[in-house]
XYZ file of C-alpha atoms in Angstrom:
765
model
C -85.046 38.229 49.706
C -86.377 35.742 47.208
C -89.763 36.606 45.739
C -91.902 33.739 44.533
C -95.513 34.808 44.702
C -97.822 36.787 46.915
C -101.161 36.452 45.167
C -102.272 33.706 47.518
C -100.774 35.578 50.467
C -102.796 38.671 49.616
C -105.976 36.637 49.281
C -105.373 34.862 52.560
C -104.425 38.136 54.253
C -107.273 40.278 52.977
C -109.879 37.553 53.502
C -108.445 35.933 56.597
C -106.495 38.485 58.594
C -109.535 39.118 60.665
C -109.277 35.428 61.429
C -105.677 36.015 62.466
C -107.181 38.286 65.035
C -108.719 35.143 66.465
C -106.256 32.432 65.605
C -102.963 34.253 66.195
C -103.933 34.845 69.789
C -105.165 31.424 70.696
C -104.670 29.828 74.084
C -103.097 32.497 76.252
C -103.238 31.174 79.832
C -105.594 32.864 82.222
C -103.763 33.746 85.419
C -104.514 35.280 88.775
C -105.608 37.722 89.951
C -108.100 38.133 87.009
C -110.649 35.470 85.942
C -111.741 35.717 82.271
C -115.461 35.774 81.687
C -115.796 33.711 78.528
C -119.425 34.553 78.159
C -118.460 38.191 77.609
C -119.855 39.380 74.284
C -116.511 40.817 73.210
C -115.231 37.245 72.990
C -118.366 35.246 72.291
C -118.896 37.104 69.022
C -115.813 35.376 67.624
C -117.966 32.324 67.038
C -119.615 34.209 64.174
C -116.358 34.994 62.367
C -116.297 31.939 60.015
C -119.864 32.504 58.824
C -119.192 36.229 58.437
C -116.144 35.464 56.322
C -118.207 33.127 54.173
C -120.824 35.810 53.610
C -118.110 38.350 52.842
C -116.529 35.985 50.309
C -119.718 35.831 48.263
C -120.621 39.483 48.610
C -123.531 38.929 50.979
C -122.182 40.581 54.119
C -123.686 43.947 55.037
C -121.501 46.856 56.076
C -122.858 46.527 59.596
C -121.862 42.854 59.838
C -118.410 43.529 58.392
C -117.701 46.335 60.817
C -119.140 44.303 63.651
C -116.893 41.346 62.872
C -113.754 43.462 62.843
C -114.734 45.426 65.925
C -115.465 42.175 67.723
C -112.049 40.852 66.770
C -110.354 44.029 67.900
C -112.150 43.979 71.248
C -111.284 40.327 71.713
C -107.632 40.956 70.930
C -107.375 43.855 73.343
C -109.219 41.937 76.029
C -107.027 38.900 75.473
C -103.837 41.005 75.521
C -104.798 42.725 78.739
C -106.090 39.686 80.662
C -103.674 36.875 79.765
C -100.051 36.045 79.299
C -98.269 33.109 77.689
C -95.301 30.903 78.446
C -93.007 33.305 76.556
C -92.570 36.635 78.393
C -94.761 39.230 76.709
C -95.791 36.829 73.949
C -97.846 33.743 73.019
C -96.833 30.566 71.176
C -98.821 29.151 68.275
C -100.132 26.200 70.248
C -101.200 28.314 73.206
C -103.304 30.562 71.028
C -104.752 27.762 68.932
C -105.776 25.685 71.934
C -107.266 28.597 73.830
C -109.512 29.921 71.086
C -110.323 26.467 69.761
C -111.438 25.308 73.185
C -113.735 28.200 73.916
C -114.782 30.014 70.761
C -114.075 28.209 67.452
C -115.291 24.703 68.172
C -116.936 24.030 64.806
C -114.294 25.730 62.642
C -111.135 25.182 64.614
C -107.768 26.225 63.256
C -105.543 23.274 62.442
C -101.913 23.273 63.656
C -100.770 23.576 60.057
C -103.022 26.534 59.289
C -102.006 28.240 62.529
C -98.370 27.957 61.465
C -99.198 29.478 58.078
C -101.059 32.335 59.723
C -97.999 33.065 61.823
C -95.930 33.289 58.651
C -98.439 35.814 57.322
C -98.145 37.681 60.618
C -94.373 37.788 60.225
C -94.640 38.983 56.612
C -97.086 41.743 57.530
C -95.916 42.824 61.005
C -92.398 41.441 61.288
C -91.118 39.562 64.327
C -91.061 35.783 64.733
C -93.250 33.130 63.137
C -93.116 31.089 66.383
C -94.891 33.488 68.674
C -96.871 36.731 68.781
C -95.924 39.569 71.102
C -98.318 41.885 72.882
C -96.769 44.831 71.065
C -97.575 43.096 67.756
C -101.166 42.689 68.913
C -101.378 46.444 69.322
C -100.081 46.962 65.787
C -102.400 44.313 64.479
C -105.399 46.041 66.039
C -104.423 49.207 64.163
C -104.069 47.204 60.949
C -107.518 45.734 61.495
C -108.952 49.247 61.335
C -107.563 49.546 57.805
C -108.713 46.051 56.905
C -112.202 46.798 58.178
C -112.570 49.922 56.050
C -111.156 48.189 52.979
C -113.328 45.121 53.509
C -116.396 47.376 53.472
C -115.262 48.821 50.133
C -114.447 45.372 48.710
C -117.584 43.606 49.821
C -119.873 44.699 46.946
C -117.270 43.375 44.484
C -116.592 39.975 46.037
C -119.080 38.061 43.887
C -117.240 39.257 40.804
C -113.753 38.825 42.253
C -114.425 35.239 43.336
C -116.252 34.195 40.177
C -119.698 34.035 41.771
C -121.501 36.744 39.788
C -124.046 36.233 37.023
C -122.210 35.956 33.706
C -124.611 37.834 31.459
C -125.421 40.576 33.951
C -121.799 41.508 34.703
C -120.386 44.367 32.638
C -116.887 45.446 31.671
C -117.243 48.518 33.887
C -118.233 46.419 36.908
C -115.214 44.164 36.486
C -112.948 47.193 36.133
C -114.416 48.750 39.271
C -113.920 45.506 41.210
C -110.291 45.048 40.198
C -109.448 48.705 40.784
C -110.863 48.493 44.301
C -108.845 45.324 44.885
C -105.747 47.132 43.611
C -106.303 50.089 45.937
C -106.915 47.826 48.934
C -103.840 45.671 48.420
C -101.582 48.610 47.637
C -102.721 50.249 50.863
C -101.988 47.084 52.811
C -98.572 46.890 51.192
C -97.833 50.426 52.385
C -98.918 49.610 55.953
C -97.087 46.314 56.384
C -93.564 44.904 56.174
C -94.319 42.565 53.298
C -91.694 44.122 51.007
C -88.930 43.135 53.459
C -90.233 39.633 54.167
C -89.187 36.271 52.757
C -92.729 34.999 52.279
C -92.860 32.476 49.407
C -95.353 31.210 46.883
C -95.375 27.807 48.593
C -96.275 29.520 51.873
C -99.179 31.243 50.142
C -100.501 27.966 48.706
C -100.483 26.332 52.140
C -102.198 29.339 53.724
C -104.914 29.335 51.072
C -105.509 25.639 51.610
C -105.774 26.118 55.367
C -108.164 29.051 54.963
C -110.406 26.956 52.736
C -110.443 24.120 55.293
C -111.231 26.553 58.110
C -114.145 28.161 56.280
C -115.438 24.856 54.990
C -115.981 23.251 58.356
C -117.883 20.079 57.597
C -119.126 21.262 54.154
C -117.248 22.353 51.004
C -117.094 26.099 50.322
C -117.230 26.574 46.540
C -115.370 29.900 46.107
C -112.237 28.638 47.804
C -112.436 25.251 46.129
C -112.338 27.041 42.762
C -109.456 29.280 43.787
C -107.470 26.323 45.051
C -108.019 24.462 41.757
C -106.484 27.355 39.850
C -103.314 27.604 41.949
C -101.095 25.508 39.602
C -102.008 27.671 36.617
C -101.504 30.821 38.672
C -98.014 29.610 39.514
C -97.274 29.006 35.826
C -98.418 32.520 34.929
C -96.388 33.919 37.802
C -93.254 32.271 36.435
C -93.921 33.816 33.014
C -94.541 37.337 34.278
C -92.234 37.428 37.310
C -89.674 34.717 36.699
C -88.860 31.710 38.833
C -86.294 33.302 41.130
C -87.108 36.983 41.021
C -85.626 39.122 43.777
C -87.685 42.118 44.878
C -85.812 44.343 47.296
C -87.636 47.661 47.009
C -91.198 48.657 47.859
C -91.753 50.068 44.369
C -90.798 46.689 42.874
C -93.419 44.984 45.022
C -95.982 47.580 43.986
C -95.203 47.127 40.308
C -95.448 43.365 40.694
C -98.731 43.680 42.548
C -100.059 45.857 39.730
C -99.055 43.182 37.228
C -100.915 40.507 39.170
C -104.042 42.640 39.535
C -103.937 43.485 35.819
C -103.682 39.796 35.005
C -106.547 38.898 37.329
C -108.621 41.699 35.839
C -108.056 40.349 32.333
C -109.060 36.859 33.439
C -112.271 38.231 34.956
C -113.040 40.333 31.878
C -112.670 37.297 29.680
C -114.788 35.240 32.073
C -117.657 37.709 32.331
C -117.511 39.841 29.170
C -115.278 38.699 26.310
C -116.382 35.083 26.523
C -120.010 36.190 26.142
C -119.492 38.828 23.428
C -121.708 38.458 20.369
C -119.684 40.801 18.075
C -122.803 42.656 17.020
C -121.388 46.160 16.775
C -118.409 48.521 17.162
C -118.720 48.625 20.945
C -118.122 44.866 21.137
C -115.049 45.126 18.929
C -113.725 48.052 20.953
C -113.917 45.904 24.075
C -112.054 43.117 22.278
C -109.436 45.643 21.167
C -109.132 47.029 24.674
C -108.787 43.516 26.092
C -105.993 42.585 23.670
C -104.262 45.926 24.228
C -104.288 45.435 27.990
C -102.948 41.911 27.568
C -100.080 43.080 25.363
C -99.293 45.925 27.746
C -99.248 43.475 30.646
C -96.591 41.346 28.953
C -94.596 44.355 27.717
C -94.419 45.837 31.229
C -94.119 42.721 33.374
C -91.094 42.295 35.631
C -89.625 39.474 33.551
C -89.755 41.374 30.236
C -88.557 44.699 31.669
C -85.642 43.205 33.565
C -84.666 40.131 31.562
C -86.010 41.044 28.129
C -87.189 37.477 27.605
C -89.901 35.052 28.685
C -88.230 31.619 28.387
C -89.884 29.013 26.172
C -89.744 26.441 28.973
C -91.981 28.630 31.153
C -94.423 29.116 28.284
C -94.426 25.346 27.760
C -95.480 24.738 31.374
C -98.399 27.149 30.985
C -99.411 25.464 27.723
C -99.494 22.113 29.523
C -101.668 23.611 32.270
C -104.090 25.255 29.837
C -104.443 22.242 27.561
C -105.041 19.884 30.483
C -107.795 22.123 31.870
C -109.497 23.279 28.654
C -110.369 21.151 25.629
C -111.787 23.940 23.412
C -114.171 21.419 21.876
C -111.291 19.759 20.000
C -108.589 17.219 20.731
C -105.639 19.601 20.404
C -102.365 18.268 21.757
C -100.140 20.436 23.924
C -97.196 19.470 21.720
C -98.984 20.999 18.716
C -99.461 24.321 20.519
C -95.827 24.357 21.657
C -94.684 23.841 18.092
C -97.049 26.459 16.654
C -96.166 29.274 19.042
C -92.475 28.687 18.289
C -93.231 28.837 14.554
C -95.158 32.077 15.053
C -92.197 33.553 16.960
C -89.759 32.266 14.369
C -91.683 33.036 11.178
C -94.361 35.681 11.602
C -92.729 37.759 14.333
C -89.108 37.328 13.161
C -89.323 37.172 9.342
C -85.710 38.294 9.047
C -84.611 34.933 10.514
C -86.053 33.152 7.453
C -86.938 30.110 9.495
C -83.569 29.735 11.258
C -84.422 28.470 14.757
C -80.924 28.770 16.223
C -80.892 31.042 19.246
C -84.676 31.118 19.653
C -84.974 31.061 23.452
C -88.490 32.355 23.955
C -90.632 35.459 23.600
C -88.467 38.597 23.523
C -88.974 42.328 23.061
C -88.541 42.167 19.267
C -91.354 39.627 19.040
C -93.590 41.864 21.142
C -92.766 44.879 18.968
C -93.726 42.927 15.832
C -96.931 41.707 17.463
C -97.760 45.230 18.617
C -97.339 46.506 15.050
C -99.731 43.921 13.612
C -102.237 44.668 16.358
C -101.982 48.405 15.663
C -102.566 47.783 11.957
C -105.718 45.855 12.802
C -106.833 48.611 15.214
C -106.204 51.363 12.666
C -108.255 49.607 9.998
C -111.017 48.761 12.463
C -111.196 52.388 13.590
C -111.822 53.376 9.977
C -114.484 50.700 9.524
C -116.192 51.663 12.791
C -116.387 55.290 11.681
C -117.390 54.679 8.049
C -120.323 56.717 6.797
C -122.939 53.954 6.856
C -126.446 54.725 5.641
C -128.636 55.017 8.750
C -131.576 53.117 7.278
C -129.749 50.207 5.634
C -126.684 50.232 7.949
C -124.516 49.749 4.844
C -122.273 51.641 2.467
C -121.456 51.263 -1.235
C -117.943 50.431 -2.387
C -117.678 53.848 -4.035
C -118.638 55.668 -0.837
C -116.314 53.416 1.144
C -113.400 54.383 -1.092
C -114.346 58.058 -0.740
C -114.335 57.643 3.053
C -110.970 55.912 2.828
C -109.467 58.824 0.915
C -110.800 61.353 3.452
C -110.001 59.383 6.613
C -107.480 61.140 8.854
C -105.208 58.161 9.381
C -102.361 60.309 10.722
C -104.499 61.486 13.624
C -105.403 57.891 14.551
C -101.802 56.749 14.220
C -100.158 59.581 16.125
C -102.761 60.130 18.830
C -104.031 56.621 19.412
C -101.435 54.075 18.326
C -97.757 55.084 18.492
C -95.413 58.037 18.780
C -92.512 56.103 17.212
C -91.769 57.703 13.781
C -90.638 54.402 12.247
C -93.734 52.576 13.451
C -95.872 55.428 12.143
C -94.265 54.928 8.729
C -94.998 51.193 8.845
C -98.658 51.862 9.680
C -98.947 54.325 6.793
C -97.557 51.697 4.404
C -100.099 49.205 5.676
C -102.848 51.772 5.158
C -101.874 51.890 1.486
C -102.187 48.076 1.354
C -105.746 48.364 2.639
C -106.570 50.799 -0.146
C -105.485 48.233 -2.741
C -107.982 45.722 -1.329
C -110.834 48.223 -1.082
C -110.377 49.441 -4.663
C -110.308 45.957 -6.220
C -112.790 45.300 -9.038
C -114.164 42.405 -7.028
C -113.691 43.619 -3.479
C -114.081 40.897 -0.884
C -117.483 41.406 0.723
C -119.217 39.087 3.177
C -122.948 38.556 3.561
C -124.842 38.231 6.858
C -123.775 34.574 7.125
C -120.124 35.518 6.823
C -119.788 34.089 3.290
C -117.861 35.774 0.475
C -120.351 37.371 -1.943
C -119.692 36.343 -5.545
C -121.904 38.159 -8.015
C -121.625 39.864 -11.398
C -122.863 43.099 -9.837
C -120.454 43.152 -6.914
C -119.836 46.906 -7.057
C -123.504 47.593 -6.362
C -123.746 45.203 -3.390
C -123.863 47.191 -0.150
C -121.092 46.655 2.372
C -121.976 46.267 6.052
C -119.965 46.852 9.207
C -119.920 43.102 9.917
C -118.514 42.437 6.460
C -115.735 44.980 6.919
C -114.949 43.632 10.383
C -114.558 40.110 9.019
C -112.539 41.481 6.124
C -110.197 43.058 8.670
C -109.741 39.714 10.422
C -109.031 37.907 7.143
C -106.525 40.611 6.215
C -104.747 40.149 9.552
C -104.489 36.382 8.965
C -103.275 36.904 5.398
C -100.673 39.399 6.615
C -99.288 36.902 9.121
C -99.104 34.245 6.405
C -97.260 36.619 4.088
C -94.886 37.836 6.798
C -93.950 34.284 7.695
C -93.619 32.682 4.282
C -93.419 35.377 1.574
C -90.498 37.348 0.194
C -89.908 41.103 0.033
C -91.958 41.842 3.161
C -89.854 44.691 4.584
C -92.074 47.514 3.342
C -95.714 47.429 2.201
C -97.006 43.926 1.536
C -98.524 44.898 -1.817
C -95.087 44.249 -3.311
C -94.492 41.004 -1.376
C -95.004 37.616 -2.977
C -95.097 34.007 -1.808
C -93.757 31.136 -3.849
C -95.172 27.644 -4.053
C -92.347 26.528 -1.747
C -93.508 29.064 0.843
C -97.045 27.687 0.959
C -95.702 24.132 1.073
C -93.560 25.124 4.070
C -96.632 26.598 5.790
C -98.598 23.363 5.328
C -95.663 21.347 6.600
C -95.102 23.425 9.723
C -98.792 23.759 10.590
C -99.632 20.160 9.690
C -99.741 18.841 13.263
C -102.172 21.516 14.443
C -104.196 21.237 11.227
C -104.689 17.528 11.857
C -105.630 18.133 15.504
C -108.392 20.596 14.619
C -109.569 18.420 11.691
C -108.749 21.105 9.117
C -106.225 18.959 7.208
C -106.882 15.560 5.668
C -104.191 13.083 6.835
C -104.668 11.058 3.648
C -103.589 13.779 1.242
C -100.186 14.654 2.658
C -98.867 18.165 2.077
C -101.407 19.937 -0.127
C -99.489 23.220 -0.297
C -98.735 22.776 -4.002
C -102.390 22.200 -4.882
C -103.541 25.127 -2.718
C -100.988 27.368 -4.400
C -102.395 26.461 -7.822
C -105.963 26.984 -6.628
C -105.110 30.444 -5.308
C -103.405 31.302 -8.588
C -106.196 29.922 -10.776
C -109.465 30.552 -8.997
C -109.327 33.667 -6.817
C -110.618 36.946 -8.248
C -107.070 38.257 -8.621
C -105.424 34.991 -9.666
C -103.106 35.366 -12.654
C -101.381 31.980 -12.892
C -97.834 33.274 -12.348
C -95.211 31.772 -10.055
C -96.210 33.829 -6.995
C -99.109 34.539 -4.683
C -99.316 38.265 -4.075
C -101.112 39.944 -1.180
C -104.473 40.154 -2.960
C -104.420 36.515 -4.039
C -103.439 35.427 -0.528
C -106.130 37.566 1.085
C -108.817 36.275 -1.285
C -107.707 32.654 -0.858
C -107.767 32.934 2.954
C -111.221 34.553 2.804
C -112.620 31.799 0.581
C -111.015 29.086 2.670
C -112.559 30.302 5.916
C -115.972 31.338 4.602
C -116.475 28.444 2.181
C -114.300 25.434 2.881
C -114.772 25.586 6.642
C -117.842 27.698 7.488
C -120.287 26.747 4.709
C -119.198 23.114 4.861
C -119.898 23.021 8.609
C -123.353 24.497 8.053
C -124.179 21.824 5.475
C -122.938 19.002 7.708
C -124.993 20.289 10.637
C -128.118 20.798 8.533
C -128.068 17.323 7.001
C -128.408 15.328 10.193
C -131.236 13.343 8.614
C -128.797 11.853 6.085
C -126.338 10.465 8.644
C -125.408 6.822 9.032
C -124.027 5.317 12.209
C -120.396 5.517 11.140
C -117.868 8.338 11.388
C -115.296 9.488 8.859
C -111.669 10.426 9.421
C -112.712 13.889 10.627
C -115.002 12.499 13.320
C -118.175 13.464 11.449
C -120.907 11.034 10.436
C -120.974 9.641 6.924
C -124.104 10.516 4.950
C -126.191 8.462 2.562
C -125.365 9.808 -0.848
C -128.916 9.586 -2.191
C -130.190 11.644 0.726
C -127.305 14.123 0.490
C -127.687 14.618 -3.260
C -131.374 15.494 -3.042
C -131.097 17.640 0.068
C -128.116 19.463 -1.432
C -130.234 20.551 -4.394
C -133.367 21.301 -2.406
C -131.525 23.667 -0.043
C -128.816 24.920 -2.381
C -130.064 28.502 -2.153
C -129.761 28.445 1.626
C -126.224 27.054 1.622
C -124.985 29.328 -1.162
C -126.953 32.527 -0.687
C -123.702 34.378 -1.341
C -123.701 33.218 -4.999
C -127.015 34.256 -6.625
C -125.852 33.367 -10.130
C -124.858 29.836 -9.155
C -128.076 29.410 -7.166
C -130.196 30.428 -10.161
C -128.200 28.086 -12.398
C -128.771 25.050 -10.147
C -132.434 25.927 -9.734
C -132.930 26.028 -13.496
C -131.419 22.602 -14.214
C -133.580 19.677 -15.242
C -133.037 16.313 -13.565
C -130.562 15.040 -16.158
C -128.441 18.196 -16.084
C -128.419 18.241 -12.276
C -127.261 14.612 -12.307
C -124.413 15.597 -14.622
C -123.434 18.630 -12.528
C -123.538 16.587 -9.318
C -121.423 13.863 -10.933
C -118.768 16.400 -11.947
C -118.731 17.762 -8.402
C -118.533 14.339 -6.800
C -115.838 13.032 -9.154
C -113.716 16.088 -8.387
C -114.077 15.514 -4.651
C -113.471 11.763 -4.307
C -111.114 10.785 -1.508
C -108.432 8.128 -1.740
C -110.538 5.585 0.157
C -114.006 6.737 -0.902
C -116.812 4.497 0.376
C -119.421 3.736 -2.312
C -122.840 5.225 -1.621
C -121.563 7.497 1.181
C -120.522 11.141 1.441
C -117.841 12.258 3.898
C -116.555 15.584 5.197
C -113.731 15.916 2.664
C -116.227 15.476 -0.204
C -118.382 18.323 1.104
C -115.452 20.659 1.692
C -114.082 20.074 -1.784
C -117.501 20.464 -3.447
C -118.060 23.768 -1.660
C -114.655 25.132 -2.654
C -115.090 24.062 -6.292
C -118.444 25.808 -6.527
C -116.852 29.008 -5.224
C -113.947 28.650 -7.636
C -116.340 28.234 -10.570
C -118.217 31.340 -9.554
C -114.969 33.296 -9.227
C -114.202 32.471 -12.867
C -117.709 33.472 -13.968
C -117.683 36.735 -12.018
C -114.250 37.659 -13.343
C -114.672 36.842 -17.043
C -118.400 37.078 -17.847
C -117.975 40.631 -19.040
C -121.327 40.826 -20.857
C -123.062 39.446 -17.734
C -125.174 36.902 -19.615
C -124.318 34.078 -17.163
C -122.223 32.162 -19.762
C -118.693 32.432 -21.154
C -118.200 33.118 -24.836
C -115.163 31.933 -26.759
C -113.497 35.324 -26.316
C -114.224 35.277 -22.587
C -112.700 31.790 -22.337
C -109.639 33.061 -24.214
C -109.424 35.932 -21.703
C -109.268 33.389 -18.875
C -106.560 31.286 -20.543
C -103.483 33.328 -19.419
C -103.991 32.528 -15.744
C -103.710 28.796 -16.599
C -100.859 29.223 -19.084
C -97.872 28.556 -16.799
C -99.516 25.425 -15.419
C -100.341 23.973 -18.831
C -96.760 24.574 -19.903
C -95.689 22.130 -17.181
C -98.077 19.369 -18.338
C -98.221 20.002 -22.088
C -95.747 18.546 -24.597
C -95.633 21.925 -26.346
C -94.620 25.335 -25.015
C -96.297 27.382 -27.741
C -98.752 29.727 -26.081
C -101.112 29.781 -29.088
C -101.495 26.025 -28.999
C -101.893 26.027 -25.219
C -104.558 28.760 -25.403
C -106.491 26.816 -28.043
C -106.037 23.642 -26.017
C -107.501 25.337 -22.962
C -110.533 26.516 -24.935
C -110.936 23.007 -26.359
C -110.815 21.608 -22.800
C -113.546 24.004 -21.630
C -115.933 23.348 -24.509
C -115.262 19.623 -24.997
C -114.231 18.401 -21.562
C -111.080 16.476 -22.568
C -107.404 17.230 -23.044
C -106.879 17.642 -26.832
C -104.302 16.086 -29.121
C -102.873 17.799 -32.176
C -105.727 16.733 -34.436
C -108.262 17.806 -31.842
C -106.895 21.332 -31.761
C -106.882 21.468 -35.525
C -110.493 20.377 -35.771
C -111.417 22.832 -33.032
C -110.359 25.715 -35.259
C -113.307 24.911 -37.553
C -115.915 23.996 -34.908
C -115.274 26.574 -32.187
C -117.348 29.310 -33.842
C -120.439 27.121 -33.865
C -120.373 25.993 -30.260
C -122.754 27.245 -27.590
C -121.274 29.446 -24.912
C -119.879 27.651 -21.866
C -122.106 27.461 -18.796
C -121.174 26.695 -15.231
C -121.717 23.037 -16.122
C -118.788 23.089 -18.551
C -116.553 24.859 -16.048
C -117.461 22.267 -13.394
C -116.543 19.562 -15.865
C -113.173 21.277 -16.265
C -112.339 20.584 -12.617
C -112.808 16.863 -13.026
C -110.485 16.872 -16.018
C -107.852 18.908 -14.215
C -108.009 16.945 -10.958
C -105.263 14.488 -11.802
C -102.991 17.237 -13.077
C -103.591 19.297 -9.937
C -102.828 16.345 -7.678
C -99.743 15.436 -9.720
C -98.479 19.004 -9.889
C -94.781 19.115 -8.959
C -93.938 20.530 -5.527
C-alpha cells in the first residue's frame, strides 16, 4: 500500500463524515409495499447539516446542535436502510444516493458527482468494501462510527476556531493551542483505531479532491473562508509531507500510521503556535524565551523523529528546495529575497557550519542527514544551557540588573552539570562538548570590556564598563550574538574540534564567508554591491577596532564575538534607527539599498542635534560631540564623511552606506578610547598611543617600506598626532616635538580613519 498523505483525508473525514451519512446514501429507490414520508423529521433535519457543519467549523456549534446533527443523520441512515433498496442487491450506487438526497433534502448544498465519488473513497478507506457502492451492512457500521464521531466532535468543537485559524491572535495562548492539537490528536488516533484506514490505498491526491469538494458543498452560493484558507495551503502541506514522510513511503502497519499521524499533528501544532504565539512574542522576559526554546526544541524533535529521517536517514535537498520555493512564493518577509539565495545558504550551512570536518567539500552532500541534526542539536543545547543560566541569574529585584562581578560569581556557582545531564542530553560525549562551551562563555563574561547591551540593544562602550549594570535583555542578546559567532567560527575557522576559545579564523576564512553569503547579503540589502568582497577589510576592522583586537593574523573567538555584536547593534540597528528618524531630510530619490537619499545639510545638523539619542550607548563620545564648537564639529563631520564616501557618491546627498560606515567608525573610535584611555581623562597620551600601536603593527608592516618595529611605532604615533603618513625626516622631527603635543582626542582618532581608508581598501586579500 502506497502512502502519500492523509492530512486532508482526516480533515474531510472528521469534518464531513456526518455528511457522508447523508451523501453516501443518496437516491435509494422507494419501493412497495412501503411509501416513504419525506416530511418525517428524521429525514427533514438533514437540510440543516451544511449550516451545522459551518457552525462547527468555526467553533460556534453548541453541544446540543452537534449531537442533534449526528443523531439526525443516524436516524436518517437507519430509516433509509430499512425503507429502500437500490439497483445493486443489498447496496446503493453513488448516483442513486446522490440523486435521492439531492432531490429531497440537500437542494441548496447538493453533492456534486465528483464530491460523491471522493466521499465513497473515504468510505472505502474507513469501512472497507467498494468505492462504487455502499452496502446496508456498511451503513450499520457507519452508524456505529457516527456515535464515535459525535462524541469526538463535541470535544473538538471548542477548539475549532484555533484549529482552523479563526481565533483572535492576541488572545490565544500557548496552552490553548496545545490543548486544541492534543484533542485533535486523540480524536484522529481514535478514528484510526476504529477504521480500516491503515489497510487502505487512499492517496494524497484523493484527499485534495475530497477537501475541494467539501469546501464547495459547504460554500453553497457563498465562499466559506476557513476552507478557502485550508485549500490555499494544500501545496505547501504536500511539500512538507514529502520532507517528513517521503514521496513514496509505504506504511503497512497500524503503528506506522499512528506515528505518521503524530508527526502531522506535531507539525500542525507548531504551525499554530507560530501563528498565534511565537509570531506575536515581544521577548520581554524569560517566559517568552522559554516558549521560543520549547518551540525550536519541538521543531527539531519533529525532524529527528519523522518517518523519513528514522527510516532513510536523510531528507533530500530536492524536497527541501520545493518547500523553499513554496515558502518564498507565499511570504516576502518584507524583503526581496530570492529562493535561489535561500537554497544556496541552507546548503552552505549544512556544508560549513554543521559539517566543519568537510572543510567546504560539497561532494556527496545530498541533503539534511542525521549528522547535521546532531550538530544543530548541540548548538541549540549550548544556547539553551547559557540561556538557562541567564534566566536564573541573581538579578537585583529593584533594578532588575546584576553587576559583572556578581554575574561572574553566579557563573562560578551555577550547577551546569545538573542542567546538562537532566535537561539537555544523556550522551557523555555531548555532555563533554557542552562543558567545553560553558568554559568559552566564562571567557566572554570575564573580559575586561564585557559585551553589554543597553535597552536599545546597542553595545555599551564606556570607560566605566565594569560598573555598568547588566540586564536580562542584555544577556539574552549576548547569547544570540554568541550563537551567531559560534556558527561563523565553526564554518570558517580552524581548530574548532574542542572549545572555540582556541579556534581562530584567518583573513581567507572571512573572505570565504563574504563570498558564499554574498547573494543573500545583497538580497537583504546588508552588502553593498559596489564594494565587492569586503572580507579583507572586515577582518582588519575586527583585528584593529574591537575591544580584544590585537592586530595578529587571526580572529579569535572574542574578536569574532565582539565584531558580530558591533555589526548587528551598530552597523545595522543604529543605522536603521537614524534612517527612520530622519524622514524630514529625504529627497525623492532612492539609493542602491532602496532607501531615500537625504539632503546633507539637513542630515549634518540633525545628526548633531540628536547625537545623544542615536548613540546613548557611548556617553563619552556623546559628551565629546556636545562640547564641540561649530568649527570643530565641521572638522569631525568632515573626517566622518570622507571616511564613508561611496564609489559613486552624489554631491550634497547622504546615502545608506554613508550612515552605516559613519556609525561603525564612531563605535570603532570609542573602542580604542575605552581600551587605551587608562587614566580615564577622555584623551590619549603619547604612552597610551604607544600602547595601541602593537595591534596595528602587522598591518603597517605590509604598507611601510621598513620592517623595523621602532620606526613603525613612531610612525603610528606621528600619524595619530599629525594626521599624515610620515617620511623619514618626519619621524626624526617627531622625536623632538612629540613631548610638547597635546593629548589626542577623539577628533584625532577620527582623522586617523580618513588617512587609513585607502590602505584599508587596498589591503591585500
